[in-house]
mmCIF file of N, CA, C and O and ligand atoms in Angstrom:
data_model
loop_
_atom_site.group_PDB
_atom_site.id
_atom_site.type_symbol
_atom_site.label_atom_id
_atom_site.label_comp_id
_atom_site.label_asym_id
_atom_site.label_seq_id
_atom_site.Cartn_x
_atom_site.Cartn_y
_atom_site.Cartn_z
ATOM 1 N N UNK A 1 51.058 11.803 33.075
ATOM 2 C CA UNK A 1 51.761 12.363 32.230
ATOM 3 C C UNK A 1 53.375 12.445 32.414
ATOM 4 O O UNK A 1 53.147 13.320 33.632
ATOM 5 N N UNK A 2 54.025 11.985 31.884
ATOM 6 C CA UNK A 2 55.786 12.731 32.066
ATOM 7 C C UNK A 2 56.820 12.807 31.086
ATOM 8 O O UNK A 2 56.156 12.391 29.972
ATOM 9 N N UNK A 3 57.174 12.621 30.949
ATOM 10 C CA UNK A 3 58.641 13.103 29.764
ATOM 11 C C UNK A 3 58.857 11.596 30.279
ATOM 12 O O UNK A 3 59.635 11.686 30.815
ATOM 13 N N UNK A 4 59.966 12.076 28.962
ATOM 14 C CA UNK A 4 60.544 10.164 28.623
ATOM 15 C C UNK A 4 61.678 10.649 27.746
ATOM 16 O O UNK A 4 61.915 11.557 26.688
ATOM 17 N N UNK A 5 62.648 9.697 27.994
ATOM 18 C CA UNK A 5 64.260 10.044 27.458
ATOM 19 C C UNK A 5 64.178 9.326 26.354
ATOM 20 O O UNK A 5 64.365 7.827 27.009
ATOM 21 N N UNK A 6 64.616 9.464 24.744
ATOM 22 C CA UNK A 6 64.611 7.900 24.132
ATOM 23 C C UNK A 6 66.267 7.788 24.436
ATOM 24 O O UNK A 6 66.780 8.148 24.799
ATOM 25 N N UNK A 7 66.037 6.691 22.699
ATOM 26 C CA UNK A 7 67.331 6.649 22.624
ATOM 27 C C UNK A 7 68.479 7.138 22.436
ATOM 28 O O UNK A 7 70.078 6.530 21.952
ATOM 29 N N UNK A 8 68.122 8.354 21.826
ATOM 30 C CA UNK A 8 68.934 9.354 21.137
ATOM 31 C C UNK A 8 69.844 9.986 22.604
ATOM 32 O O UNK A 8 70.608 10.909 21.987
ATOM 33 N N UNK A 9 69.347 9.607 23.553
ATOM 34 C CA UNK A 9 70.527 10.312 24.460
ATOM 35 C C UNK A 9 71.403 9.962 24.842
ATOM 36 O O UNK A 9 72.475 8.518 24.635
ATOM 37 N N UNK A 10 73.088 11.121 24.651
ATOM 38 C CA UNK A 10 74.061 10.467 24.550
ATOM 39 C C UNK A 10 74.482 10.744 25.825
ATOM 40 O O UNK A 10 76.046 11.146 26.010
ATOM 41 N N UNK A 11 74.073 10.701 26.987
ATOM 42 C CA UNK A 11 74.148 10.608 28.490
ATOM 43 C C UNK A 11 74.877 12.220 28.956
ATOM 44 O O UNK A 11 76.396 12.148 29.790
ATOM 45 N N UNK A 12 74.738 13.446 28.621
ATOM 46 C CA UNK A 12 75.541 14.553 28.245
ATOM 47 C C UNK A 12 75.181 14.960 29.634
ATOM 48 O O UNK A 12 76.285 15.364 30.438
ATOM 49 N N UNK A 13 74.032 14.690 30.236
ATOM 50 C CA UNK A 13 73.602 15.849 31.735
ATOM 51 C C UNK A 13 72.979 17.137 31.873
ATOM 52 O O UNK A 13 73.076 17.095 33.291
ATOM 53 N N UNK A 14 73.017 17.342 30.406
ATOM 54 C CA UNK A 14 72.378 18.535 30.683
ATOM 55 C C UNK A 14 71.162 18.939 31.603
ATOM 56 O O UNK A 14 70.922 19.725 32.208
ATOM 57 N N UNK A 15 70.225 18.122 31.008
ATOM 58 C CA UNK A 15 69.390 18.269 31.877
ATOM 59 C C UNK A 15 69.310 17.946 33.529
ATOM 60 O O UNK A 15 68.436 18.230 33.777
ATOM 61 N N UNK A 16 69.818 17.016 33.717
ATOM 62 C CA UNK A 16 69.679 16.527 35.135
ATOM 63 C C UNK A 16 68.852 17.390 36.335
ATOM 64 O O UNK A 16 69.257 17.910 36.613
ATOM 65 N N UNK A 17 70.581 18.916 36.089
ATOM 66 C CA UNK A 17 70.601 19.560 36.181
ATOM 67 C C UNK A 17 69.416 21.201 36.445
ATOM 68 O O UNK A 17 69.167 21.497 37.421
ATOM 69 N N UNK A 18 68.529 20.737 35.757
ATOM 70 C CA UNK A 18 67.655 21.634 35.195
ATOM 71 C C UNK A 18 66.098 21.374 36.243
ATOM 72 O O UNK A 18 65.854 21.810 35.775
ATOM 73 N N UNK A 19 66.539 20.004 36.688
ATOM 74 C CA UNK A 19 65.057 19.188 37.045
ATOM 75 C C UNK A 19 64.751 20.224 38.769
ATOM 76 O O UNK A 19 65.607 19.411 39.103
ATOM 77 N N UNK A 20 63.894 20.562 38.401
ATOM 78 C CA UNK A 20 63.695 21.252 40.171
ATOM 79 C C UNK A 20 63.520 19.834 40.886
ATOM 80 O O UNK A 20 63.267 19.971 41.971
ATOM 81 N N UNK A 21 62.663 18.979 40.608
ATOM 82 C CA UNK A 21 62.690 17.862 41.680
ATOM 83 C C UNK A 21 63.482 16.693 41.479
ATOM 84 O O UNK A 21 62.917 15.331 41.880
ATOM 85 N N UNK A 22 64.288 16.773 40.562
ATOM 86 C CA UNK A 22 65.418 15.660 40.568
ATOM 87 C C UNK A 22 64.805 14.343 40.113
ATOM 88 O O UNK A 22 65.243 13.363 41.032
ATOM 89 N N UNK A 23 63.808 14.090 39.720
ATOM 90 C CA UNK A 23 63.457 13.268 39.040
ATOM 91 C C UNK A 23 64.465 12.131 37.479
ATOM 92 O O UNK A 23 64.058 11.405 37.110
ATOM 93 N N UNK A 24 65.541 12.726 37.190
ATOM 94 C CA UNK A 24 66.509 11.988 36.425
ATOM 95 C C UNK A 24 67.456 11.869 36.690
ATOM 96 O O UNK A 24 68.578 12.483 37.851
ATOM 97 N N UNK A 25 67.649 10.520 36.609
ATOM 98 C CA UNK A 25 68.867 9.761 37.221
ATOM 99 C C UNK A 25 69.769 9.253 36.287
ATOM 100 O O UNK A 25 69.275 9.023 34.463
ATOM 101 N N UNK A 26 71.414 8.937 35.882
ATOM 102 C CA UNK A 26 72.121 8.292 35.260
ATOM 103 C C UNK A 26 71.859 7.352 35.847
ATOM 104 O O UNK A 26 72.328 6.211 36.436
ATOM 105 N N UNK A 27 72.157 6.477 34.500
ATOM 106 C CA UNK A 27 71.843 5.137 34.134
ATOM 107 C C UNK A 27 73.168 4.477 33.236
ATOM 108 O O UNK A 27 73.988 5.570 33.118
ATOM 109 N N UNK A 28 73.732 3.697 33.026
ATOM 110 C CA UNK A 28 74.892 3.308 31.868
ATOM 111 C C UNK A 28 75.130 3.640 30.471
ATOM 112 O O UNK A 28 75.594 4.698 30.382
ATOM 113 N N UNK A 29 73.787 3.470 29.663
ATOM 114 C CA UNK A 29 73.466 4.023 28.832
ATOM 115 C C UNK A 29 73.212 5.768 28.584
ATOM 116 O O UNK A 29 73.300 6.270 27.616
ATOM 117 N N UNK A 30 72.267 6.174 29.407
ATOM 118 C CA UNK A 30 71.176 7.424 29.017
ATOM 119 C C UNK A 30 71.137 7.649 30.206
ATOM 120 O O UNK A 30 71.039 6.787 31.271
ATOM 121 N N UNK A 31 70.928 8.732 30.450
ATOM 122 C CA UNK A 31 69.665 9.336 31.939
ATOM 123 C C UNK A 31 68.456 8.844 31.470
ATOM 124 O O UNK A 31 67.585 8.467 30.705
ATOM 125 N N UNK A 32 67.488 8.943 32.749
ATOM 126 C CA UNK A 32 66.298 8.023 32.966
ATOM 127 C C UNK A 32 65.058 9.346 33.618
ATOM 128 O O UNK A 32 65.582 9.463 34.792
ATOM 129 N N UNK A 33 64.010 8.731 33.546
ATOM 130 C CA UNK A 33 63.452 9.718 33.889
ATOM 131 C C UNK A 33 62.319 9.434 35.071
ATOM 132 O O UNK A 33 61.850 8.185 34.832
ATOM 133 N N UNK A 34 61.929 9.082 36.475
ATOM 134 C CA UNK A 34 61.306 8.816 36.849
ATOM 135 C C UNK A 34 59.784 9.299 36.755
ATOM 136 O O UNK A 34 59.139 9.912 36.920
ATOM 137 N N UNK A 35 58.862 8.623 36.315
ATOM 138 C CA UNK A 35 57.660 8.916 35.816
ATOM 139 C C UNK A 35 56.881 9.400 37.564
ATOM 140 O O UNK A 35 56.026 10.117 36.851
ATOM 141 N N UNK A 36 57.460 9.046 38.025
ATOM 142 C CA UNK A 36 56.300 9.015 39.345
ATOM 143 C C UNK A 36 56.643 10.470 39.727
ATOM 144 O O UNK A 36 55.992 11.279 40.666
ATOM 145 N N UNK A 37 57.653 11.068 39.788
ATOM 146 C CA UNK A 37 58.185 12.263 40.364
ATOM 147 C C UNK A 37 58.313 13.550 39.355
ATOM 148 O O UNK A 37 57.745 14.442 39.545
ATOM 149 N N UNK A 38 58.283 12.976 38.315
ATOM 150 C CA UNK A 38 58.160 13.731 37.015
ATOM 151 C C UNK A 38 56.827 14.773 37.316
ATOM 152 O O UNK A 38 56.092 14.071 37.402
ATOM 153 N N UNK A 39 56.999 16.442 37.222
ATOM 154 C CA UNK A 39 55.518 16.967 36.840
ATOM 155 C C UNK A 39 55.936 18.085 35.577
ATOM 156 O O UNK A 39 54.515 18.587 35.352
ATOM 157 N N UNK A 40 56.659 16.986 34.482
ATOM 158 C CA UNK A 40 56.200 17.534 33.744
ATOM 159 C C UNK A 40 56.214 19.011 32.655
ATOM 160 O O UNK A 40 55.567 19.864 32.274
ATOM 161 N N UNK A 41 57.863 19.747 33.942
ATOM 162 C CA UNK A 41 57.683 20.621 33.499
ATOM 163 C C UNK A 41 58.177 21.639 32.189
ATOM 164 O O UNK A 41 58.009 22.652 31.686
ATOM 165 N N UNK A 42 58.858 20.696 31.625
ATOM 166 C CA UNK A 42 59.170 21.171 30.422
ATOM 167 C C UNK A 42 60.938 21.648 30.256
ATOM 168 O O UNK A 42 60.985 21.628 29.364
ATOM 169 N N UNK A 43 61.458 21.950 31.320
ATOM 170 C CA UNK A 43 62.659 22.714 31.195
ATOM 171 C C UNK A 43 63.572 21.194 30.800
ATOM 172 O O UNK A 43 64.858 21.957 30.651
ATOM 173 N N UNK A 44 63.786 20.209 30.922
ATOM 174 C CA UNK A 44 64.939 18.780 30.841
ATOM 175 C C UNK A 44 64.743 19.062 29.226
ATOM 176 O O UNK A 44 65.793 19.414 28.651
ATOM 177 N N UNK A 45 63.793 18.986 28.464
ATOM 178 C CA UNK A 45 63.784 18.600 27.511
ATOM 179 C C UNK A 45 63.770 20.329 26.556
ATOM 180 O O UNK A 45 64.452 20.076 25.801
ATOM 181 N N UNK A 46 63.671 21.269 26.928
ATOM 182 C CA UNK A 46 64.398 22.493 26.777
ATOM 183 C C UNK A 46 65.891 22.393 26.366
ATOM 184 O O UNK A 46 66.510 23.694 25.753
ATOM 185 N N UNK A 47 66.307 22.067 27.235
ATOM 186 C CA UNK A 47 67.955 22.678 27.400
ATOM 187 C C UNK A 47 68.831 21.222 27.023
ATOM 188 O O UNK A 47 69.791 20.549 26.127
ATOM 189 N N UNK A 48 67.898 19.968 25.900
ATOM 190 C CA UNK A 48 68.808 18.716 25.453
ATOM 191 C C UNK A 48 68.877 18.988 24.279
ATOM 192 O O UNK A 48 68.553 19.572 23.046
ATOM 193 N N UNK A 49 70.361 18.815 23.563
ATOM 194 C CA UNK A 49 71.644 19.500 22.998
ATOM 195 C C UNK A 49 70.428 18.080 21.571
ATOM 196 O O UNK A 49 70.958 18.679 20.270
ATOM 197 N N UNK A 50 70.021 16.623 21.944
ATOM 198 C CA UNK A 50 69.704 15.763 20.912
ATOM 199 C C UNK A 50 68.246 16.135 20.728
ATOM 200 O O UNK A 50 67.516 15.193 20.129
ATOM 201 N N UNK A 51 67.993 16.666 21.231
ATOM 202 C CA UNK A 51 66.194 17.054 21.259
ATOM 203 C C UNK A 51 65.795 15.564 21.830
ATOM 204 O O UNK A 51 65.075 14.923 21.353
ATOM 205 N N UNK A 52 65.993 14.526 22.897
ATOM 206 C CA UNK A 52 65.708 13.171 22.938
ATOM 207 C C UNK A 52 64.539 13.361 24.206
ATOM 208 O O UNK A 52 63.759 12.206 24.528
ATOM 209 N N UNK A 53 64.046 14.059 24.741
ATOM 210 C CA UNK A 53 62.848 14.301 25.960
ATOM 211 C C UNK A 53 62.154 15.001 25.158
ATOM 212 O O UNK A 53 61.997 15.702 24.227
ATOM 213 N N UNK A 54 60.862 13.724 24.866
ATOM 214 C CA UNK A 54 59.614 14.493 24.559
ATOM 215 C C UNK A 54 58.417 13.739 25.388
ATOM 216 O O UNK A 54 58.575 13.109 26.488
ATOM 217 N N UNK A 55 57.335 14.467 25.704
ATOM 218 C CA UNK A 55 56.723 13.896 26.363
ATOM 219 C C UNK A 55 55.759 13.140 26.226
ATOM 220 O O UNK A 55 55.630 12.722 25.180
ATOM 221 N N UNK A 56 54.929 11.881 27.564
ATOM 222 C CA UNK A 56 55.025 10.626 26.746
ATOM 223 C C UNK A 56 53.972 10.563 26.345
ATOM 224 O O UNK A 56 52.825 11.694 26.301
HETATM 225 S S1 SF4 B 101 59.502 17.395 32.822
HETATM 226 FE FE1 SF4 B 101 60.584 18.558 34.371
HETATM 227 S S2 SF4 B 101 59.739 17.284 35.968
HETATM 228 FE FE2 SF4 B 101 59.707 16.610 34.050
HETATM 229 S S3 SF4 B 101 61.896 15.382 34.607
HETATM 230 FE FE3 SF4 B 101 61.887 17.377 33.000
HETATM 231 S S4 SF4 B 101 62.846 18.917 34.226
HETATM 232 FE FE4 SF4 B 101 61.835 17.242 35.647
HETATM 233 S S1 SF4 B 102 70.427 16.213 27.806
HETATM 234 FE FE1 SF4 B 102 69.425 14.907 26.845
HETATM 235 S S2 SF4 B 102 71.159 13.627 25.629
HETATM 236 FE FE2 SF4 B 102 71.528 15.037 27.801
HETATM 237 S S3 SF4 B 102 71.666 13.654 29.524
HETATM 238 FE FE3 SF4 B 102 69.251 14.782 28.699
HETATM 239 S S4 SF4 B 102 68.140 13.546 27.573
HETATM 240 FE FE4 SF4 B 102 70.409 12.785 27.931
#
């Protein structure tokens, strides 16, 4: 189980700095979570201003 970022993402970057394992990276239109790296801590979801991050 990993967290995923929906298309609601505005690419603000707030979540990226919260991830303890650097699983979040910037793509052209949104941030993306590497499912193999994510430890499902939820830290990113807690700071997303548009609630674009949820558990898979
Ligand atoms: S749930 Fe935790 S480990 Fe997974 S991407 Fe978010 S901050 Fe990183
Ligand atoms: S905090 Fe939310 S809106 Fe901002 S980059 Fe992360 S997923 Fe996208």
